[in-house]
mmCIF file with all atom_site columns, C-alpha atoms in Angstrom:
data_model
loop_
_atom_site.group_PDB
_atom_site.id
_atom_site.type_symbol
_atom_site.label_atom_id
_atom_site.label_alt_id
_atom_site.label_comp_id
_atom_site.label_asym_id
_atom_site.label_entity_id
_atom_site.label_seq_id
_atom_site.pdbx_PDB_ins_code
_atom_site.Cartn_x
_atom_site.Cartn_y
_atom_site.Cartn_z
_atom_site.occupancy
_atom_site.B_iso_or_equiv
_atom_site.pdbx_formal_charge
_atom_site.auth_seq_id
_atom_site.auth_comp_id
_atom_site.auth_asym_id
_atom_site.auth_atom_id
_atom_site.pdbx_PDB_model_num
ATOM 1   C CA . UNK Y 1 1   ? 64.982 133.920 5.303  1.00 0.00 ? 1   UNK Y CA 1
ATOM 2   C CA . UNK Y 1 2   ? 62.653 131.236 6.815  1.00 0.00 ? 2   UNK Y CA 1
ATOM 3   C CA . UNK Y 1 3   ? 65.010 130.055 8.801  1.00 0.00 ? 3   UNK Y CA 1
ATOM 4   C CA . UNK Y 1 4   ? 66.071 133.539 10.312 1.00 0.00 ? 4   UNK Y CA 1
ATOM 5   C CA . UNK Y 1 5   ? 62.177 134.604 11.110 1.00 0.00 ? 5   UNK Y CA 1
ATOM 6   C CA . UNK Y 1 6   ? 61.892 130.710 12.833 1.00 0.00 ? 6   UNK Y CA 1
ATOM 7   C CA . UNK Y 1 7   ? 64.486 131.785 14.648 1.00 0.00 ? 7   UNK Y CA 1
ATOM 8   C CA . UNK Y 1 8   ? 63.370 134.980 15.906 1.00 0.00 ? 8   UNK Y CA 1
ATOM 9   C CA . UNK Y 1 9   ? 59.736 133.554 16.982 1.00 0.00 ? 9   UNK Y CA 1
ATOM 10  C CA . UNK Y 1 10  ? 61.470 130.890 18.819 1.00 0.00 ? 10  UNK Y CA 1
ATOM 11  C CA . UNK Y 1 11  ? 63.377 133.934 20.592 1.00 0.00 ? 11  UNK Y CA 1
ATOM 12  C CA . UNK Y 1 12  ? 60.508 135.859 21.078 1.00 0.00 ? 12  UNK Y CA 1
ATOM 13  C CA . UNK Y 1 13  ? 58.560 133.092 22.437 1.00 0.00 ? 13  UNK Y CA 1
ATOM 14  C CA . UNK Y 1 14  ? 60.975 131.921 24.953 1.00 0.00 ? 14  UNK Y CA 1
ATOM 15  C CA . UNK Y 1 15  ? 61.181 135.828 26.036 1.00 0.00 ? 15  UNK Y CA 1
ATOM 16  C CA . UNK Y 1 16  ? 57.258 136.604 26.141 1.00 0.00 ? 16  UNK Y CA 1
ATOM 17  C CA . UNK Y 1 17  ? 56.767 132.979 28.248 1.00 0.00 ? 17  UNK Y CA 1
ATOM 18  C CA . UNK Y 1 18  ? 59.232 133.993 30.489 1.00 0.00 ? 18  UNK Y CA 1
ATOM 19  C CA . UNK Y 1 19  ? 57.628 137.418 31.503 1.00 0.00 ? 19  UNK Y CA 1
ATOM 20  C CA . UNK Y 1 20  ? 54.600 135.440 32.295 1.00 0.00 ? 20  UNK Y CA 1
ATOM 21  C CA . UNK Y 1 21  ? 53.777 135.546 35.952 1.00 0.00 ? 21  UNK Y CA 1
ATOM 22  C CA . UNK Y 1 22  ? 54.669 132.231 38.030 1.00 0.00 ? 22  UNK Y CA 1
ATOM 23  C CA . UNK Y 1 23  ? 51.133 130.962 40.342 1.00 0.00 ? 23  UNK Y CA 1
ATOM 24  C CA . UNK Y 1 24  ? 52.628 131.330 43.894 1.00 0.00 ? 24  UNK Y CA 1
ATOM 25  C CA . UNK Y 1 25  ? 52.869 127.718 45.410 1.00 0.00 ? 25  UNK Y CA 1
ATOM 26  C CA . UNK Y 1 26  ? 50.268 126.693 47.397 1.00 0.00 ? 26  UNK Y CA 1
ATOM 27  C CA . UNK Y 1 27  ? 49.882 127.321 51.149 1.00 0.00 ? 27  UNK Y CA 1
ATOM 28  C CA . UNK Y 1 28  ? 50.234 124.530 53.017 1.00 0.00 ? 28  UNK Y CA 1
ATOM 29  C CA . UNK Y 1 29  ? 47.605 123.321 54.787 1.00 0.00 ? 29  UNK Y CA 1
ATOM 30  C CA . UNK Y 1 30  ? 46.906 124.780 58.231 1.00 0.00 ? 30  UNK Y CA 1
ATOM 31  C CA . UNK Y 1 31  ? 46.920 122.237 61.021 1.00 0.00 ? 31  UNK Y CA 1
ATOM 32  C CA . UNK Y 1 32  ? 43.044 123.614 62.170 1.00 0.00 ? 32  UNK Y CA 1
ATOM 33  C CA . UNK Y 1 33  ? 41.005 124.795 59.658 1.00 0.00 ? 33  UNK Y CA 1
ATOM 34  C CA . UNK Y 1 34  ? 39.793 128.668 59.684 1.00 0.00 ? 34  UNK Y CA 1
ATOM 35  C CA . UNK Y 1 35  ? 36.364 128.112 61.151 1.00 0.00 ? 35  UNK Y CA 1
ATOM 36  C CA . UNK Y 1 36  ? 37.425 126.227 63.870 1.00 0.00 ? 36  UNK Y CA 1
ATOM 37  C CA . UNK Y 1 37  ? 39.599 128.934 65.780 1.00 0.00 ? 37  UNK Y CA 1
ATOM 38  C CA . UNK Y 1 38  ? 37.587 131.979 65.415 1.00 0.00 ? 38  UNK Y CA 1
ATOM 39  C CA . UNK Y 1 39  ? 39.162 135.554 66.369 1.00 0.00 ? 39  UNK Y CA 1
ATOM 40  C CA . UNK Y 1 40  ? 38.742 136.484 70.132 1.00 0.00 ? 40  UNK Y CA 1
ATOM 41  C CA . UNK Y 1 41  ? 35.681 139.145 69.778 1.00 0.00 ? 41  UNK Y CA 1
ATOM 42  C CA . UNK Y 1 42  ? 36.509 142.823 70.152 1.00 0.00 ? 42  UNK Y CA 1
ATOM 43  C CA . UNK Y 1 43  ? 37.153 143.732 73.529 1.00 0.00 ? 43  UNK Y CA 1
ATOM 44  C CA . UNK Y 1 44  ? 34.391 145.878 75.292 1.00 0.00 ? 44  UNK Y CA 1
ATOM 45  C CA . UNK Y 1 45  ? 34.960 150.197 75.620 1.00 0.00 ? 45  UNK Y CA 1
ATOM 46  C CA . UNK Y 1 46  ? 35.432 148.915 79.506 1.00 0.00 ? 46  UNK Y CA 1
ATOM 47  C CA . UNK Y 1 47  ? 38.146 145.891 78.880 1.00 0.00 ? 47  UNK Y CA 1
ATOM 48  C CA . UNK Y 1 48  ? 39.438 148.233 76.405 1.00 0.00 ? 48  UNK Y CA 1
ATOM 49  C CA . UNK Y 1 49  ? 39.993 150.764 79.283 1.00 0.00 ? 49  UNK Y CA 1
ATOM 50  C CA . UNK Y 1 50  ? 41.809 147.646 81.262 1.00 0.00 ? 50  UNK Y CA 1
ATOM 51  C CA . UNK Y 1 51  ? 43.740 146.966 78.349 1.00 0.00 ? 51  UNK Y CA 1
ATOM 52  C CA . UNK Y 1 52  ? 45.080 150.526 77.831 1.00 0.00 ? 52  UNK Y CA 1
ATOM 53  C CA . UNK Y 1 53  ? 45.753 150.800 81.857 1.00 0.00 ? 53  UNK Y CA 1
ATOM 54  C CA . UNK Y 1 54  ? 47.903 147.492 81.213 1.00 0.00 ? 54  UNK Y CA 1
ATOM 55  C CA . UNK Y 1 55  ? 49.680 148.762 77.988 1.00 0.00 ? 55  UNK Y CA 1
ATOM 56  C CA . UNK Y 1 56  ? 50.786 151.969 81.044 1.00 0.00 ? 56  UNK Y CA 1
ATOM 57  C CA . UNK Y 1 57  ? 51.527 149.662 83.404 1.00 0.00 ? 57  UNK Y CA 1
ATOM 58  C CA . UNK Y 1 58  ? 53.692 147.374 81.132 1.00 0.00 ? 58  UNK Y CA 1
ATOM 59  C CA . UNK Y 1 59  ? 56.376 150.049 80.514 1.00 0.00 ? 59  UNK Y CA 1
ATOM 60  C CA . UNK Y 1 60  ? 56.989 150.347 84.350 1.00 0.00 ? 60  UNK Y CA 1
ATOM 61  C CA . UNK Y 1 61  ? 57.333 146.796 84.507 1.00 0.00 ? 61  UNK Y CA 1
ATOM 62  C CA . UNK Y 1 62  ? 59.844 146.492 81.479 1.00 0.00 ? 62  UNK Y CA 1
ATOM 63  C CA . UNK Y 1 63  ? 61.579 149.327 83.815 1.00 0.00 ? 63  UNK Y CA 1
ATOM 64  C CA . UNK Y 1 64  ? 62.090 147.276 86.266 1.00 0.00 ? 64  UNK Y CA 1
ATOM 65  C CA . UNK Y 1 65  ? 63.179 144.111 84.554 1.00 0.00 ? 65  UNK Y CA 1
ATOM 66  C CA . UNK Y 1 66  ? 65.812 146.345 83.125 1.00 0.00 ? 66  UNK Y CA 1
ATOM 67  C CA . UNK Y 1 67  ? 66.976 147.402 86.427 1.00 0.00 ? 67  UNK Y CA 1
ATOM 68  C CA . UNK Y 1 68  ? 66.811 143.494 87.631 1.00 0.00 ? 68  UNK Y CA 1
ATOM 69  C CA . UNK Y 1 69  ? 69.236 142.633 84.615 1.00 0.00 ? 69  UNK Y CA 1
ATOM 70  C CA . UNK Y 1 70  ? 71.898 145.325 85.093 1.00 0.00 ? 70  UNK Y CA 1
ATOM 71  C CA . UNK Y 1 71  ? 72.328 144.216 88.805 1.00 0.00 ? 71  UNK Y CA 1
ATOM 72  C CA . UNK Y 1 72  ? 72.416 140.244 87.650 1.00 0.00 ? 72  UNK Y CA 1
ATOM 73  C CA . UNK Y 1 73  ? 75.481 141.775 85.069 1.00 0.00 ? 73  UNK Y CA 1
ATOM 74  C CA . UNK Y 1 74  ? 76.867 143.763 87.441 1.00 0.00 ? 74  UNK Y CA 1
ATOM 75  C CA . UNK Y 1 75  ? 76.930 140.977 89.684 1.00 0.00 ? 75  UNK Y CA 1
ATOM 76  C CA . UNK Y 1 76  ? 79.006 138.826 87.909 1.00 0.00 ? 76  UNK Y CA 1
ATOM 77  C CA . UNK Y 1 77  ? 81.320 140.846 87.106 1.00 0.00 ? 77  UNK Y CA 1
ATOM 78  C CA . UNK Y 1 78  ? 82.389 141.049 90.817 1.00 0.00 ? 78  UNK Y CA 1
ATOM 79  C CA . UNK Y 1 79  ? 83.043 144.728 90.635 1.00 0.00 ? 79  UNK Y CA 1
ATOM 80  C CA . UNK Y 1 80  ? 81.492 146.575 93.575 1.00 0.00 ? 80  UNK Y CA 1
ATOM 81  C CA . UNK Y 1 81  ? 81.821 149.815 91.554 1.00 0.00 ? 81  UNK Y CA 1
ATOM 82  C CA . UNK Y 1 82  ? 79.683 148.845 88.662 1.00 0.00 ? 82  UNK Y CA 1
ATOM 83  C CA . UNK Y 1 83  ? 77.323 146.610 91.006 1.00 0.00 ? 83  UNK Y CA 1
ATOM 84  C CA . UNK Y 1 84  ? 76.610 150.297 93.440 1.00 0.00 ? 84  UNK Y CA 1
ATOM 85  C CA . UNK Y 1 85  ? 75.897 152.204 89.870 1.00 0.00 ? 85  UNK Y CA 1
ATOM 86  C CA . UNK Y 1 86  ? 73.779 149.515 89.157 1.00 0.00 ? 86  UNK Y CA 1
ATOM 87  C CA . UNK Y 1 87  ? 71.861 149.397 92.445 1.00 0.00 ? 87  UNK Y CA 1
ATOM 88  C CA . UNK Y 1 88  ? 71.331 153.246 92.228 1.00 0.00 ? 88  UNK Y CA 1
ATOM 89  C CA . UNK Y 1 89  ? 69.965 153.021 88.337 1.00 0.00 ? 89  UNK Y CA 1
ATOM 90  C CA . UNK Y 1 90  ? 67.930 150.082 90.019 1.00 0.00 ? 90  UNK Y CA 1
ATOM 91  C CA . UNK Y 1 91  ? 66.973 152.472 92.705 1.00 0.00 ? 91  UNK Y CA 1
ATOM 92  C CA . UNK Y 1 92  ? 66.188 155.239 90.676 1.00 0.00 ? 92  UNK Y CA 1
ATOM 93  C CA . UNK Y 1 93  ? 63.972 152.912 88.082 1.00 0.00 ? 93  UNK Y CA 1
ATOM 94  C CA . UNK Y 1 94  ? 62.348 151.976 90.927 1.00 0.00 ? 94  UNK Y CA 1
ATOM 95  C CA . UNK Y 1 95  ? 60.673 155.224 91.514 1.00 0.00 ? 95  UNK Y CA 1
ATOM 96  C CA . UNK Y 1 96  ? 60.114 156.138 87.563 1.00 0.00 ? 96  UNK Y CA 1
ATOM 97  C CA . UNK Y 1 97  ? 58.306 152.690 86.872 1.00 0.00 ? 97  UNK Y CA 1
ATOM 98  C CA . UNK Y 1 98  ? 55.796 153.415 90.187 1.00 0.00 ? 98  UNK Y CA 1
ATOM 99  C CA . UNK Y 1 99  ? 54.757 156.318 88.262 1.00 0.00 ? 99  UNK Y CA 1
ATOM 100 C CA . UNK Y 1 100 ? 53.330 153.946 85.294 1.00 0.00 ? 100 UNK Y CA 1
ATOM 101 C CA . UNK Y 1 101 ? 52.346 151.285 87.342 1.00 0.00 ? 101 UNK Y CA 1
ATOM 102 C CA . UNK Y 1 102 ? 50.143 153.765 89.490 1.00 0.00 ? 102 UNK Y CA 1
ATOM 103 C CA . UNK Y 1 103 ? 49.289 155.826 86.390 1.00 0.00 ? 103 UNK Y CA 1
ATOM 104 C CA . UNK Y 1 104 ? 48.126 152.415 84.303 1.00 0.00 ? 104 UNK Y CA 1
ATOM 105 C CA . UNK Y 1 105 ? 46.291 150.434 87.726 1.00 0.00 ? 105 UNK Y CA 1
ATOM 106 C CA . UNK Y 1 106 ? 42.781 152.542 88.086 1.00 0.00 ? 106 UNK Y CA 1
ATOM 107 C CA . UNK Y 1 107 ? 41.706 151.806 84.617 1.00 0.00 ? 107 UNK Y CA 1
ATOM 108 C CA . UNK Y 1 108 ? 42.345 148.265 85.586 1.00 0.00 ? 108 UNK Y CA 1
ATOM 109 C CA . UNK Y 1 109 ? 38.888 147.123 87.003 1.00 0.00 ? 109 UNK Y CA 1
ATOM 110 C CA . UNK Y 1 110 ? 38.687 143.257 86.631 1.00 0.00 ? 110 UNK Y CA 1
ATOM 111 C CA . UNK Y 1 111 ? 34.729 143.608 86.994 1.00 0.00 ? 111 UNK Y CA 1
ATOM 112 C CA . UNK Y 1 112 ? 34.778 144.665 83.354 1.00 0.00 ? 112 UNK Y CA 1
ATOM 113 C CA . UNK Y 1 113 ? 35.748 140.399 82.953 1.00 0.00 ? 113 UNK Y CA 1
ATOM 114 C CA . UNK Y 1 114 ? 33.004 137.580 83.352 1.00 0.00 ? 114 UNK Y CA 1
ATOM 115 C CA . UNK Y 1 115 ? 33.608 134.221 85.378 1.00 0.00 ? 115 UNK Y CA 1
ATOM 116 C CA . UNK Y 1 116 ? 37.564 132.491 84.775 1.00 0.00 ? 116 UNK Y CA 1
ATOM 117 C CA . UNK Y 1 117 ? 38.863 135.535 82.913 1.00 0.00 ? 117 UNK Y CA 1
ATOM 118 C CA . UNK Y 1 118 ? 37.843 137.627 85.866 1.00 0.00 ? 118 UNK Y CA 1
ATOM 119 C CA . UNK Y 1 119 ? 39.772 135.788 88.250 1.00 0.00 ? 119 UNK Y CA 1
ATOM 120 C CA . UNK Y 1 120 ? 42.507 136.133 86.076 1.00 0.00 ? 120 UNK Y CA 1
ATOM 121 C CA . UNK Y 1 121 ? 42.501 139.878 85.987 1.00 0.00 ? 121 UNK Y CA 1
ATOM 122 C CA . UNK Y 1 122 ? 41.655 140.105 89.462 1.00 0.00 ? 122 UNK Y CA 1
ATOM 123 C CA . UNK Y 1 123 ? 45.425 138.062 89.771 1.00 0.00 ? 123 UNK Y CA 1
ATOM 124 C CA . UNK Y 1 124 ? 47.142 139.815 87.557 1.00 0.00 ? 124 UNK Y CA 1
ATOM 125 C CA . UNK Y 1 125 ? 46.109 143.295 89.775 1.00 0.00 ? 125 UNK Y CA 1
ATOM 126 C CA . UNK Y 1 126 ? 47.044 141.910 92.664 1.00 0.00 ? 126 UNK Y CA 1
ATOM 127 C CA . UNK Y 1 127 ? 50.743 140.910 91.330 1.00 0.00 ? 127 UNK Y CA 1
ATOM 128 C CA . UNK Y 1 128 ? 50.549 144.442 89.930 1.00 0.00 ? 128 UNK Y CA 1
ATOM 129 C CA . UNK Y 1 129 ? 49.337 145.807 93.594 1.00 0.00 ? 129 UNK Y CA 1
ATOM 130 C CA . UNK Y 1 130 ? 52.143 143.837 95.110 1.00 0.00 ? 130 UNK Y CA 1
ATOM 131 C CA . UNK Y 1 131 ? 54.964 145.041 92.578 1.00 0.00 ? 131 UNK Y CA 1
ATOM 132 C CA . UNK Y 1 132 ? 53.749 148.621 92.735 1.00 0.00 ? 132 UNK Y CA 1
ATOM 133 C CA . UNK Y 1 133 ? 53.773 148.432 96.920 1.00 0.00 ? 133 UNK Y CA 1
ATOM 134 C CA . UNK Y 1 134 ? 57.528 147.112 96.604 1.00 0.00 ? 134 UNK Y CA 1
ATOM 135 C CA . UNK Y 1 135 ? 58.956 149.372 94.617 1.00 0.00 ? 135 UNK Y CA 1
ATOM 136 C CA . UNK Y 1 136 ? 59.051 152.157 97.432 1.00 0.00 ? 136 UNK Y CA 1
ATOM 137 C CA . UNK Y 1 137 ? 61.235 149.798 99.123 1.00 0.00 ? 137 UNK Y CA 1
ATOM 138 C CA . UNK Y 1 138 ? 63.199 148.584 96.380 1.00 0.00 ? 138 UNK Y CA 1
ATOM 139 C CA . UNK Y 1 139 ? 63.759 152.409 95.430 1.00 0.00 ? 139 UNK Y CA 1
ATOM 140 C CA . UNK Y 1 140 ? 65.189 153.250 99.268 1.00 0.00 ? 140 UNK Y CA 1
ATOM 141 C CA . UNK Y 1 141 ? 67.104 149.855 99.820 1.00 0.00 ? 141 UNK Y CA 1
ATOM 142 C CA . UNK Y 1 142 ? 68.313 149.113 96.022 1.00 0.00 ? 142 UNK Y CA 1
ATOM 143 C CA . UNK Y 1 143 ? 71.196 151.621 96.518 1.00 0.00 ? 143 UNK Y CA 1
ATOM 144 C CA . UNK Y 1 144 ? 72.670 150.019 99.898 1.00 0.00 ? 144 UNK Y CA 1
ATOM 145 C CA . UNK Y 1 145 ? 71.849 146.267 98.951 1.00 0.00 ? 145 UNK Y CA 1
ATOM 146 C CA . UNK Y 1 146 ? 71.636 145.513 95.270 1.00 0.00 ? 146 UNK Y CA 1
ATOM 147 C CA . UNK Y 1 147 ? 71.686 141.999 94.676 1.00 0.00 ? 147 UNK Y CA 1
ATOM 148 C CA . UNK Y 1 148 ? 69.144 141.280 97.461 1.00 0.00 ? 148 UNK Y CA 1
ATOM 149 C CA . UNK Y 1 149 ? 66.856 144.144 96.561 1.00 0.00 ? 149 UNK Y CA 1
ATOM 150 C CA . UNK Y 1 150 ? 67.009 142.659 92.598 1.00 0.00 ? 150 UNK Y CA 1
ATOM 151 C CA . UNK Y 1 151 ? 66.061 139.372 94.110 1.00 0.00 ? 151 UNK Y CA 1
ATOM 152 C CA . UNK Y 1 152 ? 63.041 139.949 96.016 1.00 0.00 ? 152 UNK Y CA 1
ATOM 153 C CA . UNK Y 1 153 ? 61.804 141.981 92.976 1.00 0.00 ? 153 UNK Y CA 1
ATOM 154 C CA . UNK Y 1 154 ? 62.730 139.267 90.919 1.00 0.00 ? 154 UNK Y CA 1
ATOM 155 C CA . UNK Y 1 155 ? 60.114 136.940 92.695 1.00 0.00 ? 155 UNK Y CA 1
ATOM 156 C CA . UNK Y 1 156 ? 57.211 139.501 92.169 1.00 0.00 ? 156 UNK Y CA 1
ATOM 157 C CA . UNK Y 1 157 ? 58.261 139.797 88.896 1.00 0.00 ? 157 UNK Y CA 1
ATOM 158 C CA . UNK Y 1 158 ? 58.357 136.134 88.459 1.00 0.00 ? 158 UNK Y CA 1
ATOM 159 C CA . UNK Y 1 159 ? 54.306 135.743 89.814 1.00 0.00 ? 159 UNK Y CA 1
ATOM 160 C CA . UNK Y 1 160 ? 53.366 138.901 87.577 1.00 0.00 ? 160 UNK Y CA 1
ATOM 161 C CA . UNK Y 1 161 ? 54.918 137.627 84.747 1.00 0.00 ? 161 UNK Y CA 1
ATOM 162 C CA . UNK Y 1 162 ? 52.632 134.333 85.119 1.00 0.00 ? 162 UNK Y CA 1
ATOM 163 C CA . UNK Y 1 163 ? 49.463 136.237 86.167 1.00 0.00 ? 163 UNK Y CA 1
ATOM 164 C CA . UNK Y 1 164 ? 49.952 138.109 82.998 1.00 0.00 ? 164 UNK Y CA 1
ATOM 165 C CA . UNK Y 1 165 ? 50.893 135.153 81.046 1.00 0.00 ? 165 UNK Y CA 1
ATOM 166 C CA . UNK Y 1 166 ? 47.368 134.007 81.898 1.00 0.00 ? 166 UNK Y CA 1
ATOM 167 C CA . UNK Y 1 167 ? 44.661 136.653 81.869 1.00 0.00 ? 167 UNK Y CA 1
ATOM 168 C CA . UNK Y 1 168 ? 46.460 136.862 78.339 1.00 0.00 ? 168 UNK Y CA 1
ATOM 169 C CA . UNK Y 1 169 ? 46.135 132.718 77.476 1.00 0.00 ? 169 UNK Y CA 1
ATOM 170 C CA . UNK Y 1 170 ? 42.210 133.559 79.206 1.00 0.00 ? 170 UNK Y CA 1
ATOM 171 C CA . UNK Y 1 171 ? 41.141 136.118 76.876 1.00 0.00 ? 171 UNK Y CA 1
ATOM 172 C CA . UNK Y 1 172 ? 42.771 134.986 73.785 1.00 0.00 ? 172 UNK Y CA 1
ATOM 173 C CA . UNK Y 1 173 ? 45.943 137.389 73.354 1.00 0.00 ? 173 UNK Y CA 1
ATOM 174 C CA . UNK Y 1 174 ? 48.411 135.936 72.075 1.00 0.00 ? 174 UNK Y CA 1
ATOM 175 C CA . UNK Y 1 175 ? 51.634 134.828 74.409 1.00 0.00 ? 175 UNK Y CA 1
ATOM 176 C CA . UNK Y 1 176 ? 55.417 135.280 74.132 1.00 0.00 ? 176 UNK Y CA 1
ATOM 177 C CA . UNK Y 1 177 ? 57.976 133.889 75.692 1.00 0.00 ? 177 UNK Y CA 1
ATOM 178 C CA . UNK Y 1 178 ? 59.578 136.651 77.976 1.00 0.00 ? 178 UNK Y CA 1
ATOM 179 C CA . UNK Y 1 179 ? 63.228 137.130 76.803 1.00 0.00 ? 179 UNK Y CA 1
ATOM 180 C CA . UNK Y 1 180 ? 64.551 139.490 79.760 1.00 0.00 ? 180 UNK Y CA 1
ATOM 181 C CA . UNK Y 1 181 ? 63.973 137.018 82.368 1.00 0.00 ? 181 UNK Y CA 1
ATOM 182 C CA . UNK Y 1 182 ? 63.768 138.236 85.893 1.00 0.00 ? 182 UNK Y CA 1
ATOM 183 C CA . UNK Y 1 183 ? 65.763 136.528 88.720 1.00 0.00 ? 183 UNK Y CA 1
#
């Protein structure tokens, strides 16, 4: 009997220290501590207001980088049907993304920005100027000439993308790598 009730605490034992929670492992250690790379503060009602007007003007210009794309594809295929549908939907995006560029660029005021970060903005609107003045050609010549259309877009889109990249690095946003690169 002993022997059958040593048995059974050993069992129960081994089952009761196995339901015992495991400590996670520790963290490893950050490369900077906490306190030396403080959040960026909370952005003013004002740079929220530019913020928001960017978030607008964002979509038009992931409009356009989609348009930029399907001519590069159609392109390569060498297939003048697929690159004139492309050129029209390029065409077409054209006009749709103007309407969120223009919609998101008032509430864009860089004066809302002090000293380096306000020359930042101030870039970043006048890449957004530029691409918003463009797209009424790109929407009228996109259709007829494609490929050279996607390319001079591509080059605005190029110095927007590194305006952006910027003004984000300046006010402490963080920064991803664009994957839909722009010709």
């Amino acid at each position: 009997m002993t022997h059958r009730l040593a048995v059974l605490l050993c069992i129960a034992a081994t089952s009761l220290g196995a339901q015992e929670p495991v400590p996670p492992p520790a963290a490893p250690p950050d490369s900077a501590p906490a306190e030396s790379t403080p959040p960026p503060p909370p952005p003013s009602p004002e740079q929220q207001r530019f913020l928001d007007g960017l978030r607008t003007a964002t979509r038009g210009i992931a409009q356009l980088k989609d348009g930029v794309s399907r001519v590069t594809r159609a392109e390569a295929t060498r297939n003048p049907v697929a690159q004139r549908r492309a050129g029209r939907l390029l065409a077409g995006l054209c006009g749709s993304s103007r309407g969120f560029l223009r919609r998101g660029r008032p509430q864009m005021s860089p004066v809302v920005y002090e000293d380096s970060v306000q020359l930042k903005a101030r870039r970043l609107v006048a890449q957004m100027d530029s691409v918003i003045k463009y797209t009424t050609i790109c929407e009228d010549s996109a259709g007829a000439t494609p490929n050279a259309t996607a390319v001079a877009l591509g080059k605005r889109m190029k110095t927007y993308d590194a305006a952006l990249r910027d003004f984000r690095l300046a006010i402490g946003l963080p920064v991803k790598e664009d994957t839909s690169k722009s010709r």
